[in-house]
Short mmCIF file of C-alpha atoms in Angstrom, two decimals:
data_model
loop_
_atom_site.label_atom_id
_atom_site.label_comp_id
_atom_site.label_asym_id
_atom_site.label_seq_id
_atom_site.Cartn_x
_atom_site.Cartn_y
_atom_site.Cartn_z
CA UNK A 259 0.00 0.00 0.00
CA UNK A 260 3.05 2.45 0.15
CA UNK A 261 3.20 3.46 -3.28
CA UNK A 262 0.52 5.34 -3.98
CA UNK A 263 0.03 7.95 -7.24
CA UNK A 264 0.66 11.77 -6.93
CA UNK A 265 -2.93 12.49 -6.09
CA UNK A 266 -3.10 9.80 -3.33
CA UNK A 267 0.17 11.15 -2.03
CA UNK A 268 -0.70 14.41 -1.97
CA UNK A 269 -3.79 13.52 -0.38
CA UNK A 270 -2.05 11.49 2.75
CA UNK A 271 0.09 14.38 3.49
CA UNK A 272 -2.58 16.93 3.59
CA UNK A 273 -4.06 14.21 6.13
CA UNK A 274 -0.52 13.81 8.04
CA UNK A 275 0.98 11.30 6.73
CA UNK A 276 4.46 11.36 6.09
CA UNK A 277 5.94 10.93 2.29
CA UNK A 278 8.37 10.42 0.10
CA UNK A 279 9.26 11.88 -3.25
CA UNK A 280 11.83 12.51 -5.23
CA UNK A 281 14.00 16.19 -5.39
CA UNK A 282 16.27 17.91 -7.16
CA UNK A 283 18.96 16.01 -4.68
CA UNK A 284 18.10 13.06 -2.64
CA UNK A 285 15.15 11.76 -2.50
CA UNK A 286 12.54 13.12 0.29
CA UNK A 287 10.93 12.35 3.78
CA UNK A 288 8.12 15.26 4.17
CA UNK A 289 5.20 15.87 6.21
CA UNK A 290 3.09 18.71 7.11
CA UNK A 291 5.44 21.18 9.92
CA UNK A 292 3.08 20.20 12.59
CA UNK A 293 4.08 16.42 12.25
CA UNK A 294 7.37 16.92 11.60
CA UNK A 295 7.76 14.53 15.01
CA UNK A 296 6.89 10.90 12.84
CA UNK A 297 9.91 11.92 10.44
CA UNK A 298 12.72 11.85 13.54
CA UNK A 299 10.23 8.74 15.10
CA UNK A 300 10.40 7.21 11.74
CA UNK A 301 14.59 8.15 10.68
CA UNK A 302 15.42 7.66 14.58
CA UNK A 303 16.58 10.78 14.47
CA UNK A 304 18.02 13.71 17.21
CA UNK A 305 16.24 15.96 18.46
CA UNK A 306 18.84 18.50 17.41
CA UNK A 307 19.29 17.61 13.81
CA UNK A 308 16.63 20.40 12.53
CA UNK A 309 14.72 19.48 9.21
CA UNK A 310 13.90 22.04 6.41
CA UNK A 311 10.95 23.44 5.30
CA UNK A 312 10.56 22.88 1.25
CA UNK A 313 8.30 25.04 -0.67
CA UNK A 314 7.20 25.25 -4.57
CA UNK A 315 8.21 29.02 -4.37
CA UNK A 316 9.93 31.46 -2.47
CA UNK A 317 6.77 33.35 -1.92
CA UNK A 318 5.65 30.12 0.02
CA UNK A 319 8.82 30.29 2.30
CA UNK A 320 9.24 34.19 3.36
CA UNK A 321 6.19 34.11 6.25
CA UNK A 322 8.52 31.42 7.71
CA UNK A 323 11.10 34.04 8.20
CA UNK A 324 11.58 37.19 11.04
CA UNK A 325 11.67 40.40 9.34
CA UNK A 326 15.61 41.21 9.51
CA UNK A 327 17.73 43.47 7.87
CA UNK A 328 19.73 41.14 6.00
CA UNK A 329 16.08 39.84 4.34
CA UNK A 330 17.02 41.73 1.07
CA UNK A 331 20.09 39.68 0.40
CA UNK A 332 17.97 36.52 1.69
CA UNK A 333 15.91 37.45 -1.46
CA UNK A 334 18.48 38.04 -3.34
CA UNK A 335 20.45 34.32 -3.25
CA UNK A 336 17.20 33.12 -3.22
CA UNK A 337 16.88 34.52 -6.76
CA UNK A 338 19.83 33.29 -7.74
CA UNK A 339 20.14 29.90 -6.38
CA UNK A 340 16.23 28.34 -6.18
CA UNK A 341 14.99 26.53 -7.61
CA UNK A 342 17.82 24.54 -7.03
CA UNK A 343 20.13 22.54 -4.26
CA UNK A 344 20.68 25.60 -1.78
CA UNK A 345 19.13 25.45 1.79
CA UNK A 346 19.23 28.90 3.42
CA UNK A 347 19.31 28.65 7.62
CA UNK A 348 17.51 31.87 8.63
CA UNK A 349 15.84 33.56 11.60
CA UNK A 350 12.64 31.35 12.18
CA UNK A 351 9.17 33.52 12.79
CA UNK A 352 6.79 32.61 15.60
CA UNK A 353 4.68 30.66 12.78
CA UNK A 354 7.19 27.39 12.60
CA UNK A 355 6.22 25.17 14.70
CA UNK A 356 8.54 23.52 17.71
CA UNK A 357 8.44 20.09 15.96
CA UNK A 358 10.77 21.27 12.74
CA UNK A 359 13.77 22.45 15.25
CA UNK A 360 13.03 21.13 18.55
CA UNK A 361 16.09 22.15 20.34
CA UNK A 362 16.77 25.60 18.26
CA UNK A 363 13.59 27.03 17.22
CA UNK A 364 15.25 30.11 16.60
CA UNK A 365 16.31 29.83 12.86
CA UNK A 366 14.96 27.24 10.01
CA UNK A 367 16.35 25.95 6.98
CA UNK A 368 14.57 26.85 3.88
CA UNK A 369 14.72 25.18 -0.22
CA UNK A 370 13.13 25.50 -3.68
CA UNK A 371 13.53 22.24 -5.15
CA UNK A 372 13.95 22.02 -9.15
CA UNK A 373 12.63 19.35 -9.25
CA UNK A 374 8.81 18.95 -11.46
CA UNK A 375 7.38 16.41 -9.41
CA UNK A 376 8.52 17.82 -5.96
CA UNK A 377 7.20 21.59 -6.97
CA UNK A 378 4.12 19.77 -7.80
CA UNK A 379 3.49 18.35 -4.75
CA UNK A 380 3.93 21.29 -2.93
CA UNK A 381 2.31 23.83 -4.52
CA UNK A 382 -0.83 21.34 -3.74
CA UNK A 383 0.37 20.76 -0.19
CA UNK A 384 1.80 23.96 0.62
CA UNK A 385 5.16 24.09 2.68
CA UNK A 386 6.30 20.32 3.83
CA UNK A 387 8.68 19.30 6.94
CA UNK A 388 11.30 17.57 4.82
CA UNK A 389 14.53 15.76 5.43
CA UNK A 390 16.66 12.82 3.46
CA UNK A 391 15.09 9.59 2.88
CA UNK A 392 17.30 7.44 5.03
CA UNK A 393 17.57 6.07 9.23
CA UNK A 394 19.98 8.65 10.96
CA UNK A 395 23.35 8.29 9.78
CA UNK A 396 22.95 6.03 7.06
CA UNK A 397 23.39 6.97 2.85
CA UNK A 398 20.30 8.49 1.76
CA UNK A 399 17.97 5.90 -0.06
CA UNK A 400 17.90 6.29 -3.98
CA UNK A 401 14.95 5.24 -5.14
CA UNK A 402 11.67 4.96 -4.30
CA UNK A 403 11.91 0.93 -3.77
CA UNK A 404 14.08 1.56 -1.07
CA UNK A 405 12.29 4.01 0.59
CA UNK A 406 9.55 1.83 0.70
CA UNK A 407 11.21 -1.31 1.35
CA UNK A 408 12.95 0.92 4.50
CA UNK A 409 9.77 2.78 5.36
CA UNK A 410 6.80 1.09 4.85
CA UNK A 411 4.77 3.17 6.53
CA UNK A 412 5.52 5.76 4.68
CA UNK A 413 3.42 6.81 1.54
CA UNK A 414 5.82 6.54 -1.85
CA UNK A 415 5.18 7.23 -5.11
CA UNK A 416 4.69 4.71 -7.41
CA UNK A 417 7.62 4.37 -10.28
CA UNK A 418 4.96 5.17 -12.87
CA UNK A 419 4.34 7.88 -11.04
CA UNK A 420 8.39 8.92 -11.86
CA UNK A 421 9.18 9.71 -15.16
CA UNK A 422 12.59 9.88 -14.56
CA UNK A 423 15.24 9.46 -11.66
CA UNK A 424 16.13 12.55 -11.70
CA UNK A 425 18.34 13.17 -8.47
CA UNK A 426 21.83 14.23 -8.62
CA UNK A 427 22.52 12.52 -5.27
CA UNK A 428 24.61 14.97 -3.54
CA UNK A 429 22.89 16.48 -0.74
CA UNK A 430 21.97 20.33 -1.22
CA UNK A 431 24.63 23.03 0.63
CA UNK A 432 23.49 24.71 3.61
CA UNK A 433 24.23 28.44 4.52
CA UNK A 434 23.30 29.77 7.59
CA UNK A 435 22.98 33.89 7.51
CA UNK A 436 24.94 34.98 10.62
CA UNK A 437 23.54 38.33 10.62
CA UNK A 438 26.07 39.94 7.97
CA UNK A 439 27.13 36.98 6.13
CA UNK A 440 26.54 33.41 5.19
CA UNK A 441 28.54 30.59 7.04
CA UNK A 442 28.36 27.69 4.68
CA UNK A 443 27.23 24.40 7.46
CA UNK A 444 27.81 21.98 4.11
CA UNK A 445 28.80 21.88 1.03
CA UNK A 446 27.03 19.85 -1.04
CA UNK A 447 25.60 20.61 -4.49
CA UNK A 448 25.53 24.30 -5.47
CA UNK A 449 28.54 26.11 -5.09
CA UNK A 450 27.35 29.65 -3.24
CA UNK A 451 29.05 32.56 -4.57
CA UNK A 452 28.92 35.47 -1.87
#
């Protein structure tokens, strides 16, 4: 029952389920902010590993953010670099809620995906708790076999459903915005320019 088309999918994490599709990247765990607790019950992961928040736009992303000074160059990377493999760490607004970054809700990591079927899903689900497909400290799964081999109760997409495996399988960089610059936390697929 884990593979399931876009519609169903899209359907069981509007209810809360968690789910997995593929990205730009590696391949997804999401679920709605407010049960972002299953995806560290299901990855047995730490409390203090934050996850990201993954949006179809930018425009989906920004109420997710404190109003800041430094919110025009924000904007500005964020034109550059999404949709694509960049994850920016940024001051968190009251609106996240405590189960994204249980220990630290003070900032929250933020992507675009350019990825067609991920955008998709979003823009239908609106903004999705999201980490790597994989139990903590393992390689992220590849494909959506795995993930559903690994995670069966987790809601895949069917590989009909996948036109093509499209992941680059490097992990997307993270910059954290330090209040005047960006302090890159890992590289991974984009190369950030600043």
């Amino acid at each position: 029952m884990t593979q399931v088309s876009i519609a169903e999918l899209i359907a069981g994490a509007r209810s809360g389920y968690v789910v997995s599709f593929p990205t730009d990247t590696v391949p997804a765990l999401a679920a709605l902010p407010e049960k972002a607790d299953l995806i560290f019950t299901f990855k047995q992961r730490s409390q203090d590993k934050p996850l990201i928040l993954m949006g179809a736009q930018a425009s989906d992303l920004w109420g997710f953010v404190t109003e800041s000074d430094g919110k025009t160059q924000w904007q500005q990377i964020a034109e550059l670099y999404w949709p694509g493999a960049l994850t920016l760490v940024l001051p968190a607004s009251t609106r996240v809620p405590k189960q994204v970054n249980p220990t630290d809700p003070s900032t929250i990591g933020l992507r675009v995906p350019a990825n067609a079927i991920a955008q998709s899903i979003l823009a239908q689900t609106g903004p999705l708790a999201t980490t790597s497909a994989n139990l903590s400290g393992q390689p992220p799964l590849q494909t959506m076999a795995e993930i559903a081999a690994q995670f069966p109760d987790v809601m895949t997409l069917s590989q009909s459903d996948i036109a093509e495996n499209s992941n680059i399988g490097a992990p997307s960089t993270v910059a954290k915005w330090t209040g005047r610059s960006w302090e890159i936390l890992r590289q991974g697929a984009v190369e950030l320019k600043v």
